[in-house]
mmCIF file of C-alpha atoms in Angstrom:
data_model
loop_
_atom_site.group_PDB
_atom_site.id
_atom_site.type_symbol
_atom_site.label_atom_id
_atom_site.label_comp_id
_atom_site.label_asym_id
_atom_site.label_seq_id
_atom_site.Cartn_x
_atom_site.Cartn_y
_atom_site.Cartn_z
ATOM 1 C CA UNK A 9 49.356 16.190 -19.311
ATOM 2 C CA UNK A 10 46.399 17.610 -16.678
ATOM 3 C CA UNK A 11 43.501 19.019 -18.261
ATOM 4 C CA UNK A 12 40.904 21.234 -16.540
ATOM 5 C CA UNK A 13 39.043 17.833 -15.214
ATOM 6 C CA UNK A 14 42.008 16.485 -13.907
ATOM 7 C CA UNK A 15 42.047 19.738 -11.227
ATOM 8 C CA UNK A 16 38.084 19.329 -10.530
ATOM 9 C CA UNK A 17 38.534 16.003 -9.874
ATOM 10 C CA UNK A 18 41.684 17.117 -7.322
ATOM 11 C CA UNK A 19 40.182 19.725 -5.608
ATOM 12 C CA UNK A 20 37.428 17.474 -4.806
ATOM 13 C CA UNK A 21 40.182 14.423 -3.572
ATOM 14 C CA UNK A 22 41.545 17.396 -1.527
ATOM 15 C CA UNK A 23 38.196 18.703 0.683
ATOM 16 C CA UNK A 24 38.052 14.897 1.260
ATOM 17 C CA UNK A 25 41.458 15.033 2.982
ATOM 18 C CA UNK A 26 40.334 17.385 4.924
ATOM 19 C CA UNK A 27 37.972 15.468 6.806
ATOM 20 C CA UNK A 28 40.747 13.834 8.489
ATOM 21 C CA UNK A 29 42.269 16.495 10.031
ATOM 22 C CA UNK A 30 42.823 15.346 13.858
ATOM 23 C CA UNK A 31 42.726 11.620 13.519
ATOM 24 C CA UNK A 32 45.094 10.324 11.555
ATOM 25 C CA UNK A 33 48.504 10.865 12.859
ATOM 26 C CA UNK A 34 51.113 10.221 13.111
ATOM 27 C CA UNK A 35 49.784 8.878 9.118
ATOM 28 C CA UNK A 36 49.000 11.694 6.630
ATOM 29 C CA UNK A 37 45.418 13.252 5.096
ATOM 30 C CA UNK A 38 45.008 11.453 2.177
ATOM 31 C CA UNK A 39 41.849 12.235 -0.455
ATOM 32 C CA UNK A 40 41.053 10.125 -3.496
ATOM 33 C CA UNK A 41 38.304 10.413 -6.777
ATOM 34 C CA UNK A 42 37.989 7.119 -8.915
ATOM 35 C CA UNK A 43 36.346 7.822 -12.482
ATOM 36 C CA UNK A 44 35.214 5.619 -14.365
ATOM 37 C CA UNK A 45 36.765 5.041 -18.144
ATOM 38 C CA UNK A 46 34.062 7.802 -19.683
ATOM 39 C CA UNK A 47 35.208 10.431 -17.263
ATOM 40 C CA UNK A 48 32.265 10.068 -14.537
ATOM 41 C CA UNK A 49 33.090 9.721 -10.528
ATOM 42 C CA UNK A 50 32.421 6.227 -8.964
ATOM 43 C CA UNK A 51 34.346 6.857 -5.880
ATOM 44 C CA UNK A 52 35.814 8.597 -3.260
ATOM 45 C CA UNK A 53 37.266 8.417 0.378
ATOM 46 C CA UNK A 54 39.366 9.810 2.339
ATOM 47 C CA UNK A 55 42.101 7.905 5.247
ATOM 48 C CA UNK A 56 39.729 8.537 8.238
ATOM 49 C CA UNK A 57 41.912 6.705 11.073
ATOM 50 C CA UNK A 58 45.510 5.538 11.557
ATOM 51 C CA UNK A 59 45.868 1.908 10.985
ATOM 52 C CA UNK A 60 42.444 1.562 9.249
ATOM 53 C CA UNK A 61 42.066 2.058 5.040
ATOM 54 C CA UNK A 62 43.832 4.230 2.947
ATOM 55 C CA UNK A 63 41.893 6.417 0.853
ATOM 56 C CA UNK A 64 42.406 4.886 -2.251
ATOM 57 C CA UNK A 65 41.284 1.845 -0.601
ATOM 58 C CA UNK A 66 37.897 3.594 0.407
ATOM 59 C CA UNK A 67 37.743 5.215 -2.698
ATOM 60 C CA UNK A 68 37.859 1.676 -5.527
ATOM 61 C CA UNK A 69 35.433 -0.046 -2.358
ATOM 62 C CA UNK A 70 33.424 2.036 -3.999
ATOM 63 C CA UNK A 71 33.719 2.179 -7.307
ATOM 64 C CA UNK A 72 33.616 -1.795 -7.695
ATOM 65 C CA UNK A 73 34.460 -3.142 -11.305
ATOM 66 C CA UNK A 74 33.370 0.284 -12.676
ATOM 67 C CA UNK A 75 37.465 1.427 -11.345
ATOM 68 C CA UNK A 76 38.843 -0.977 -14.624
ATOM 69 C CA UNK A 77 40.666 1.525 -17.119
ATOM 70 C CA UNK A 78 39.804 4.443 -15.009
ATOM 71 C CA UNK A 79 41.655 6.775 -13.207
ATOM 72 C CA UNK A 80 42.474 7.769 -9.819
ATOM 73 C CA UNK A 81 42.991 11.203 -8.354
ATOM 74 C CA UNK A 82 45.129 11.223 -5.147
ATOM 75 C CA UNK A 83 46.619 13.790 -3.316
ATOM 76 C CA UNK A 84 49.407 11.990 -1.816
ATOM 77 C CA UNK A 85 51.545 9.385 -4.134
ATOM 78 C CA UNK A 86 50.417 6.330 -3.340
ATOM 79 C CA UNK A 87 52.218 4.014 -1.495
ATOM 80 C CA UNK A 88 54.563 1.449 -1.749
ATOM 81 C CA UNK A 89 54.970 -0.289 1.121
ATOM 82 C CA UNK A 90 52.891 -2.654 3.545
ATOM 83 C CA UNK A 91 52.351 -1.382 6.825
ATOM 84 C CA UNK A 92 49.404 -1.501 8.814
ATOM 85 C CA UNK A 93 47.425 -1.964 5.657
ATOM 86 C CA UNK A 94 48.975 -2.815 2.179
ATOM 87 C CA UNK A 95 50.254 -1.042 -0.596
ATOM 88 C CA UNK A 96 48.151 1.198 -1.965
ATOM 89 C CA UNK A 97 49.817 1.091 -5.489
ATOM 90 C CA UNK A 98 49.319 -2.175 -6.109
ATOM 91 C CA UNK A 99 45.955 -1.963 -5.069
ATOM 92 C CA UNK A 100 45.278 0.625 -7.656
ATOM 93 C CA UNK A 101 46.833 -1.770 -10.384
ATOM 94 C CA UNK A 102 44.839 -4.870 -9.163
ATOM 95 C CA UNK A 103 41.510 -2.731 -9.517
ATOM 96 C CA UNK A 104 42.409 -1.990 -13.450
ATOM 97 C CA UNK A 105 43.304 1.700 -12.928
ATOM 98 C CA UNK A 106 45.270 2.463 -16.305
ATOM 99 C CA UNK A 107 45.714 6.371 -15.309
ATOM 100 C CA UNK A 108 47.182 8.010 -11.527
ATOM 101 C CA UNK A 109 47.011 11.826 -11.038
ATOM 102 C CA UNK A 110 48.585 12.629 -8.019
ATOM 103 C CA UNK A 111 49.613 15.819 -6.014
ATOM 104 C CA UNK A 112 52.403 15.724 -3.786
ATOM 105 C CA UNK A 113 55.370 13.058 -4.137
ATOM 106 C CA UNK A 114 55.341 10.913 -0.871
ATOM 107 C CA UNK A 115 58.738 12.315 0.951
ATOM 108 C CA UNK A 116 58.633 9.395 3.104
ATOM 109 C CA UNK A 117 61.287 6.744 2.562
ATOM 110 C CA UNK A 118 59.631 3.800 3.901
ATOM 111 C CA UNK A 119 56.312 4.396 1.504
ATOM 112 C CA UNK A 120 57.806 6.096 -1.611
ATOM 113 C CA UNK A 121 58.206 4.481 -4.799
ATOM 114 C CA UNK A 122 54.354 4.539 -5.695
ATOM 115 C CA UNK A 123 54.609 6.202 -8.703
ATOM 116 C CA UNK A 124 57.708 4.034 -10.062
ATOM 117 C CA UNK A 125 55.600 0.794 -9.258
ATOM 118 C CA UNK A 126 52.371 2.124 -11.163
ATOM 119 C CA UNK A 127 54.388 2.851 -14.500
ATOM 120 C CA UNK A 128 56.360 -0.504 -14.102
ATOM 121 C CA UNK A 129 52.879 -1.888 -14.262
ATOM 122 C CA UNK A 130 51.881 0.092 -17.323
ATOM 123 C CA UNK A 131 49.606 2.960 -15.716
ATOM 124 C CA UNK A 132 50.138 6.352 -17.083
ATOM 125 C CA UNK A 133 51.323 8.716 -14.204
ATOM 126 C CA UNK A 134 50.788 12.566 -13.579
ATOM 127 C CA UNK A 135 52.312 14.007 -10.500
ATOM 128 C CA UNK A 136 51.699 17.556 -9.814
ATOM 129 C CA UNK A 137 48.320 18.283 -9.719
ATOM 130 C CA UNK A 138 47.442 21.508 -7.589
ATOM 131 C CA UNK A 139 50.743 20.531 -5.950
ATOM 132 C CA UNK A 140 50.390 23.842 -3.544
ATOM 133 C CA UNK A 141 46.875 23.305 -2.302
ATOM 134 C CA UNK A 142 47.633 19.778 -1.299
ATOM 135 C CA UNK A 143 50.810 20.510 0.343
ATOM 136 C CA UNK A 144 48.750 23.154 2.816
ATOM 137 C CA UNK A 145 45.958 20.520 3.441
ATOM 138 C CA UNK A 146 48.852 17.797 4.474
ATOM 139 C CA UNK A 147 51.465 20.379 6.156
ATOM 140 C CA UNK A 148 51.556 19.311 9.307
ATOM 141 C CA UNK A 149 51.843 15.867 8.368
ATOM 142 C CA UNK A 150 54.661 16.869 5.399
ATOM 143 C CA UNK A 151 56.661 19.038 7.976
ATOM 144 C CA UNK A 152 56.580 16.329 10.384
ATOM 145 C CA UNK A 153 58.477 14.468 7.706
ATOM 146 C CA UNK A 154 60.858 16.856 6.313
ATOM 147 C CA UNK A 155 61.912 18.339 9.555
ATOM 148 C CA UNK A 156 61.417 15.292 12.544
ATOM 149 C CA UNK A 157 59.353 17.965 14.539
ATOM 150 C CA UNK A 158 55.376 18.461 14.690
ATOM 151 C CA UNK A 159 53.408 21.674 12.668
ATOM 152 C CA UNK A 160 52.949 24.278 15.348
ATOM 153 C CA UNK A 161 50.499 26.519 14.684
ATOM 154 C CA UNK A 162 50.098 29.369 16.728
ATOM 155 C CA UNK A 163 46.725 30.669 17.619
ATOM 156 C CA UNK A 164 46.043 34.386 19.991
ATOM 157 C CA UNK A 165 42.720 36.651 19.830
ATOM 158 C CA UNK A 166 43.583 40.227 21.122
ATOM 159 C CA UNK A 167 42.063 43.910 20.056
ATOM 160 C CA UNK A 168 42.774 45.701 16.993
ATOM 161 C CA UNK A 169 45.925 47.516 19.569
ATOM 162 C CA UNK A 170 47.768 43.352 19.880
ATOM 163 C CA UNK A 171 46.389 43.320 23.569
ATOM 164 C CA UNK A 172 45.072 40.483 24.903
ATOM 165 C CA UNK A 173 44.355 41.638 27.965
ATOM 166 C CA UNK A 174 43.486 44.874 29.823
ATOM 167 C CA UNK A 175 45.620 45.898 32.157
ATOM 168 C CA UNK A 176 43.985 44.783 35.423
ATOM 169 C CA UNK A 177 44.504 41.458 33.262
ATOM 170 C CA UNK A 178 40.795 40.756 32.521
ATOM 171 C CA UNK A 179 40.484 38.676 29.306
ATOM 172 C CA UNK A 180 37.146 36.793 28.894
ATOM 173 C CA UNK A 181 35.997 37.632 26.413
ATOM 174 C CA UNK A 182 38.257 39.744 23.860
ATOM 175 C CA UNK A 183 36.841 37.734 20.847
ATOM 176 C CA UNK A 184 33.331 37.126 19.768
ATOM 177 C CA UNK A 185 31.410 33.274 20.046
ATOM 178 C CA UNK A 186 31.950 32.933 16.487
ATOM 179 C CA UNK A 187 35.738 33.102 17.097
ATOM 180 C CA UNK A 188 36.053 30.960 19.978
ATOM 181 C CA UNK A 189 33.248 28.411 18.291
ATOM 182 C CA UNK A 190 36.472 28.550 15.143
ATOM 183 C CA UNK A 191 38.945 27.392 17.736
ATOM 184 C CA UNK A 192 37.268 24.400 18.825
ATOM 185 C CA UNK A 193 37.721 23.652 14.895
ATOM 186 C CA UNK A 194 41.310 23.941 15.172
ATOM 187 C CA UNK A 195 41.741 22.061 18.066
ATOM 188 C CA UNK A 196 39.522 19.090 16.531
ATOM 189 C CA UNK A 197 42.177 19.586 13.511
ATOM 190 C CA UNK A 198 44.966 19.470 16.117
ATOM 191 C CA UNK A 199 46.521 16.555 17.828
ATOM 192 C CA UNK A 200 47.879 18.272 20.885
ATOM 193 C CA UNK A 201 46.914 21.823 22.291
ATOM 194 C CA UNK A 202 49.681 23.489 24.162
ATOM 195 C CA UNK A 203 49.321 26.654 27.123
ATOM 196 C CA UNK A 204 51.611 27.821 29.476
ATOM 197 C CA UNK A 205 51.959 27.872 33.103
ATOM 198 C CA UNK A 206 50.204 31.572 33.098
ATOM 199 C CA UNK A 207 47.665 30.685 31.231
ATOM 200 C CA UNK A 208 47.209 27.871 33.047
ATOM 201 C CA UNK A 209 47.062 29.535 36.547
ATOM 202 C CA UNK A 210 44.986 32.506 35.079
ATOM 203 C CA UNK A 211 42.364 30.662 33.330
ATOM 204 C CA UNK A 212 42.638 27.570 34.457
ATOM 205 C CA UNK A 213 41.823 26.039 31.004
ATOM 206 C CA UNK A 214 39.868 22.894 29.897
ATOM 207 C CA UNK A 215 41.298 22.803 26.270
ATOM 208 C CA UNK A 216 38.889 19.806 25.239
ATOM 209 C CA UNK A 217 37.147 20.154 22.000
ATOM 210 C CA UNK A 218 33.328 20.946 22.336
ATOM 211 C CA UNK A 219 30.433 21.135 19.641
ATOM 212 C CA UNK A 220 31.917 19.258 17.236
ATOM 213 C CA UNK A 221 30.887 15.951 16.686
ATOM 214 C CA UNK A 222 32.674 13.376 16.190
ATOM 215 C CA UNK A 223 36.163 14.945 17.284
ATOM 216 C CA UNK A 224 39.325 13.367 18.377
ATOM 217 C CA UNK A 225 40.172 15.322 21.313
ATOM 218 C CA UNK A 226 43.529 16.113 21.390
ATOM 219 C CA UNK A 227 46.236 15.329 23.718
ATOM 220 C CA UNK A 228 46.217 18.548 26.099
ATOM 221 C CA UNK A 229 49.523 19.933 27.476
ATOM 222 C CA UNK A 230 50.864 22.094 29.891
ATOM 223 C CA UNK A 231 54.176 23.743 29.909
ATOM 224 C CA UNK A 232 54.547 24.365 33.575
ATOM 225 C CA UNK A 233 58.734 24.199 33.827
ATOM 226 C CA UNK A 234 58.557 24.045 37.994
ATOM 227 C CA UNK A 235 55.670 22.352 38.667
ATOM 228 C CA UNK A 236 53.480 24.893 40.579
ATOM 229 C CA UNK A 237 50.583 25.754 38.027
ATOM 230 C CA UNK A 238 48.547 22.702 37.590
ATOM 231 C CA UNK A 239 47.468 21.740 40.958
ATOM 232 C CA UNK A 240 44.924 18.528 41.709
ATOM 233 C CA UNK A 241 41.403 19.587 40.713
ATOM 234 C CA UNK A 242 42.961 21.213 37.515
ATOM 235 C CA UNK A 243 40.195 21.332 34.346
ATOM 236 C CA UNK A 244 42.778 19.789 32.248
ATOM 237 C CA UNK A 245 43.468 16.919 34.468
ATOM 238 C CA UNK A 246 39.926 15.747 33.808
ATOM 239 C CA UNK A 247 38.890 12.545 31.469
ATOM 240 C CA UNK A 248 37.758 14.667 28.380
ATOM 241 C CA UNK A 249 40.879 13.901 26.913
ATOM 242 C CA UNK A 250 44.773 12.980 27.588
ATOM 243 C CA UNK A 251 46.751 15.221 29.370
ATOM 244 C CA UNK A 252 50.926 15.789 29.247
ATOM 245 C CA UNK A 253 52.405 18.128 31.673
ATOM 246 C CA UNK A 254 55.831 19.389 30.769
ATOM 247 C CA UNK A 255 58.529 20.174 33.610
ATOM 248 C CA UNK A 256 61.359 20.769 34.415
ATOM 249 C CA UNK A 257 64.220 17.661 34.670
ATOM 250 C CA UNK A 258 64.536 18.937 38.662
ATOM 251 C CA UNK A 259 60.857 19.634 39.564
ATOM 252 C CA UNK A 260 59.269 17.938 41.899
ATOM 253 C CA UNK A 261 55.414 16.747 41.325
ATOM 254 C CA UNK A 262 53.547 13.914 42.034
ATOM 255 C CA UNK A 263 51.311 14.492 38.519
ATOM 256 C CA UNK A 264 50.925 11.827 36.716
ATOM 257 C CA UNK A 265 51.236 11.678 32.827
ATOM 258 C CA UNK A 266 54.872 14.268 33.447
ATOM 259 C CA UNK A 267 57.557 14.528 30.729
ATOM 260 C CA UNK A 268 60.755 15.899 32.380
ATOM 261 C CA UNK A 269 62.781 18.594 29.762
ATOM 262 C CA UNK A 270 65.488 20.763 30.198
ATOM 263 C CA UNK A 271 65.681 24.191 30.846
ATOM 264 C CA UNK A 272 66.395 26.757 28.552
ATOM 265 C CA UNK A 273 66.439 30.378 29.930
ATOM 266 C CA UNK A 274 63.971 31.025 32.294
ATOM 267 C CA UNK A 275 61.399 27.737 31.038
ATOM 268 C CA UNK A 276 61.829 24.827 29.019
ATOM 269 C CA UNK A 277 63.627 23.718 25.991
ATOM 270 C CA UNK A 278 60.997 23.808 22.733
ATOM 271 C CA UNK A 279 63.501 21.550 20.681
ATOM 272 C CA UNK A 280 62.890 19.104 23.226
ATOM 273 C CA UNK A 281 59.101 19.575 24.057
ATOM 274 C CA UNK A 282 58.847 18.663 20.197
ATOM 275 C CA UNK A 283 60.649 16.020 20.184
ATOM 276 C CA UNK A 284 58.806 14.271 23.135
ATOM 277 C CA UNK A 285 55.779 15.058 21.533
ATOM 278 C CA UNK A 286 56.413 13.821 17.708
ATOM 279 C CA UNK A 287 57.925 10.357 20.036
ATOM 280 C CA UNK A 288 54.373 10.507 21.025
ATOM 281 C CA UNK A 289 52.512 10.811 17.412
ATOM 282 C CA UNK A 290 51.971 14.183 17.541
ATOM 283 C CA UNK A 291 52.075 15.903 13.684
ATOM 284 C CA UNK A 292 50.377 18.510 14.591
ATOM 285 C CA UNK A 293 50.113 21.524 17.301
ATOM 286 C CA UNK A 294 48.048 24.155 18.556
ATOM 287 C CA UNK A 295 49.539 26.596 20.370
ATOM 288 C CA UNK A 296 47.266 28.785 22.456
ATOM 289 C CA UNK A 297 48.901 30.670 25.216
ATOM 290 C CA UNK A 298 50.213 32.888 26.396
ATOM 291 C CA UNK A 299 52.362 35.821 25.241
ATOM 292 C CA UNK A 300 55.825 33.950 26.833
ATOM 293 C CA UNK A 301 55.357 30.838 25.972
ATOM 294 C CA UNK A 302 54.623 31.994 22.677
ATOM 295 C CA UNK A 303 57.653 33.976 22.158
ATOM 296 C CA UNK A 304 60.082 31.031 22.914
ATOM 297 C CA UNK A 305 58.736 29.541 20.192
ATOM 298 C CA UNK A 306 59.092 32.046 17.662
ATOM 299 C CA UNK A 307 62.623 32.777 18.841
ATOM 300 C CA UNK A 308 63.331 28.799 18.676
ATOM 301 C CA UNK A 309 62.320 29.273 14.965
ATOM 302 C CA UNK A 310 59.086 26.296 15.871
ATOM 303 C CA UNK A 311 56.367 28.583 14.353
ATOM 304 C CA UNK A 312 54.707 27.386 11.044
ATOM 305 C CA UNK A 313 51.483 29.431 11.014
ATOM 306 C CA UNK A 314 49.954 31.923 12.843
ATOM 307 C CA UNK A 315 45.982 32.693 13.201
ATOM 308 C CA UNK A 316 44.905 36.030 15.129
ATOM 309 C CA UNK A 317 41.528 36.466 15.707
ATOM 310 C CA UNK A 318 41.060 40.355 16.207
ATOM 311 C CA UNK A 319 38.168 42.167 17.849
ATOM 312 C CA UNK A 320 37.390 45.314 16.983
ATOM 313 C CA UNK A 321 38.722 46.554 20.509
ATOM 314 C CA UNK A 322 40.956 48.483 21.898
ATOM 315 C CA UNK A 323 42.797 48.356 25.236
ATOM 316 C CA UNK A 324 45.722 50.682 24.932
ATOM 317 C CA UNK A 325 47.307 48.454 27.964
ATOM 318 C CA UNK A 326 47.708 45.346 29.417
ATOM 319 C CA UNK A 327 50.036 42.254 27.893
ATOM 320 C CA UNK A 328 50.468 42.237 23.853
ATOM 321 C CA UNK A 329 50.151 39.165 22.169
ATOM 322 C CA UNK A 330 53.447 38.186 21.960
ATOM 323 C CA UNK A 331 56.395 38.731 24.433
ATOM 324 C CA UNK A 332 60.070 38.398 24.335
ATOM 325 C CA UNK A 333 61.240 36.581 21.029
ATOM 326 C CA UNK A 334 64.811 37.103 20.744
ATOM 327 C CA UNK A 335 64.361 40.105 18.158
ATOM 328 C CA UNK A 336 65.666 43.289 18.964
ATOM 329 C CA UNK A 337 65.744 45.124 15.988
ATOM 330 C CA UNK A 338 63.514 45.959 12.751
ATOM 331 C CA UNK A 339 66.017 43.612 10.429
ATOM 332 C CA UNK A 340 65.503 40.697 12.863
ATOM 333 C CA UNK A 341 61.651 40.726 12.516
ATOM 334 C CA UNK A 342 59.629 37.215 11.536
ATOM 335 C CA UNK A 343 58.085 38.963 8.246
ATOM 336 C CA UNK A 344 54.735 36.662 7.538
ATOM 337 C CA UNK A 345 52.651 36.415 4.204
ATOM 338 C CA UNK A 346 48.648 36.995 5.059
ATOM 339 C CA UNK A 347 47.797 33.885 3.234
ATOM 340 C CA UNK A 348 43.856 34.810 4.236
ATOM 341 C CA UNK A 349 41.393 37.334 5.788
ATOM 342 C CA UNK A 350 37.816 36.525 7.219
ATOM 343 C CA UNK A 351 35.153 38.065 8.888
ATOM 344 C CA UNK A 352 34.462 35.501 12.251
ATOM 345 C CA UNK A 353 31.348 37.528 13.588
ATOM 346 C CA UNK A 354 32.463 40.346 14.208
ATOM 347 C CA UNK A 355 35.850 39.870 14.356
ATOM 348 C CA UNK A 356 38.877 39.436 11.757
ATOM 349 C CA UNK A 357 40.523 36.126 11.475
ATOM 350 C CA UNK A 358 43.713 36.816 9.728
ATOM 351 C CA UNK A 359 46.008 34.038 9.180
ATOM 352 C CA UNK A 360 49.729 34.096 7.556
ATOM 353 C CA UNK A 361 53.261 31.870 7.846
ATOM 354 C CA UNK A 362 56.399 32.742 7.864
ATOM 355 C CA UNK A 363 58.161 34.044 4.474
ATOM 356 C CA UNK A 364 60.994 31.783 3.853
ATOM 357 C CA UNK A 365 64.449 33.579 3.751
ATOM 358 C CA UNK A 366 67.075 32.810 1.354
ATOM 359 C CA UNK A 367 68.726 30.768 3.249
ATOM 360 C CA UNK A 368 65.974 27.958 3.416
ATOM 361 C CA UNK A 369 65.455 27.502 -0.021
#
């Protein structure tokens, strides 16, 4: 049964998942608490790095002998299988832990089983925990699972009228510094940033991560289906970071670091740009331009979350955030839940996913 410390203690395993945002794929965020047998923390951690020590490990490094008949807070099931690193349920009963509170059930078949292993050993087992807020720290990670693609989350700034540019198609800058200081957050939470070839051509962007220390910089891509947009001398093509550049099976280019997809319609096949990418360790993406690129993605059904950042602006012309998505009529709409609203300067940073119809239940 959880009690009201059990959820302190997972709320504080779950901000420590956090900090791995961007550097652990293709492995999940993983937070863990250790308390002692009297109730009081001895340790935490958090899986900073692919390959290196899960967070249970970090967690009883620290606690020492003071982890015997304690318990341990996770807020993925540990797991039960040796990879990289060994099994972190067995670890857990080596260390004495006689109680494991975890949050989300591994859906993983090569690690699951955690939980079965801990009460074969005699630890008492409570799965559950502030199961929602742990499955939107780890969704990326969780849908790369359940559905063999990466998270795309889809990121625009525009005026308070959806236009994100005026009409002569001057752009810099709709939002405020405080909102484009937020998106270098999201990219270091990212592993791979995606624009298209008009965003590419217009802006020319760099796409690295900057002012935040410490960040992995994600892998940078450009859809640019014939091969005409990114030219030599391109920002992106620079060493801040890796670079994939996404054409067409027929293009021709002498870029290096190319993936060759299919068409589909007038650009390229999103079904297939995921897959390359998730072949590639890529959980998670950003997706930051433009309105076309965008829209293939909502009509190919790849959007899992949506951030606007809107500026108290209005253009009454120019391109809206979103083009051509395959809806033509008020029934066929991508309804969204507003899952939260913040003042970013002095702009609104609204951000909501899709409302699941019946279907995917």
């Amino acid at each position: 049964m959880a009690t009201e410390a059990d959820a302190h203690a997972m709320r504080r395993a779950i901000a420590l998942a956090a900090r791995g945002l961007g550097s652990t794929s293709p492995n999940p965020v993983v937070g863990c608490v250790v308390l002692d047998a009297s109730g009081h923390q001895v340790g935490e951690g958090w899986h900073q790095r692919a390959g290196g020590p899960h967070a249970e490990v970090h967690a009883l490094r620290q606690a020492g002998v003071l982890a015997r008949g304690g318990t341990a807070y996770v807020t993925l099931e540990p797991c039960d299988h040796t990879g990289r690193t060994g099994p972190c349920a067995q670890a857990l009963i080596d260390a004495g832990i006689a109680r494991v509170v975890y949050a989300v059930g591994d859906p993983d078949p090569r690690a699951t089983g955690g939980a079965g292993t801990l009460r074969a050993a005699g630890v008492e087992v409570v799965a559950g925990v502030l199961a929602d807020e742990a499955e939107a720290g780890n969704a990326a990670w969780l849908t790369s699972v359940r559905l063999g693609r990466p998270y795309v989350l889809w990121k625009y700034a525009a005026g308070l009228d959806g236009r994100i540019a005026a009409a002569d198609g001057t752009s810099r800058w709709i939002s405020s510094p405080e909102s484009r200081a937020d998106v270098h957050r999201l990219r270091a939470e990212a592993d791979a940033v995606i624009v298209g070839s008009g965003t590419a051509r217009a802006d020319d962007p760099h796409l690295a991560v900057r002012g935040i220390e410490g960040a992995v910089q994600p892998l940078r891509v450009v859809v640019d289906t014939e091969a005409t947009a990114v030219r030599p001398g391109a920002r992106v093509l620079d060493d801040a970071g890796p670079t994939l550049v996404a054409v067409a099976e027929d293009a021709e280019t002498d870029l290096p670091d190319v993936v060759r997809l299919p068409r589909a319609g007038r650009g390229l096949s999103v079904p297939a740009l995921l897959d390359a990418l998730h072949a590639r360790g890529v959980r998670s993406v950003l997706l930051e331009g433009g309105p076309t690129l965008a829209g293939s993605f909502v009509a190919a059904g790849a959007v899992d979350k949506v951030v606007g950042y809107l500026a108290p602006v209005l253009l009454g012309a120019g391109p809206a955030a979103l083009a051509d998505a395959g809806i033509t009529t008020l029934t066929d709409a991508l309804r969204l839940h507003v899952s939260e609203t913040v003042r970013i300067g002095p702009d609104l940073r609204v951000t909501a996913v899709p409302v699941p119809t019946p279907k995917e239940h």
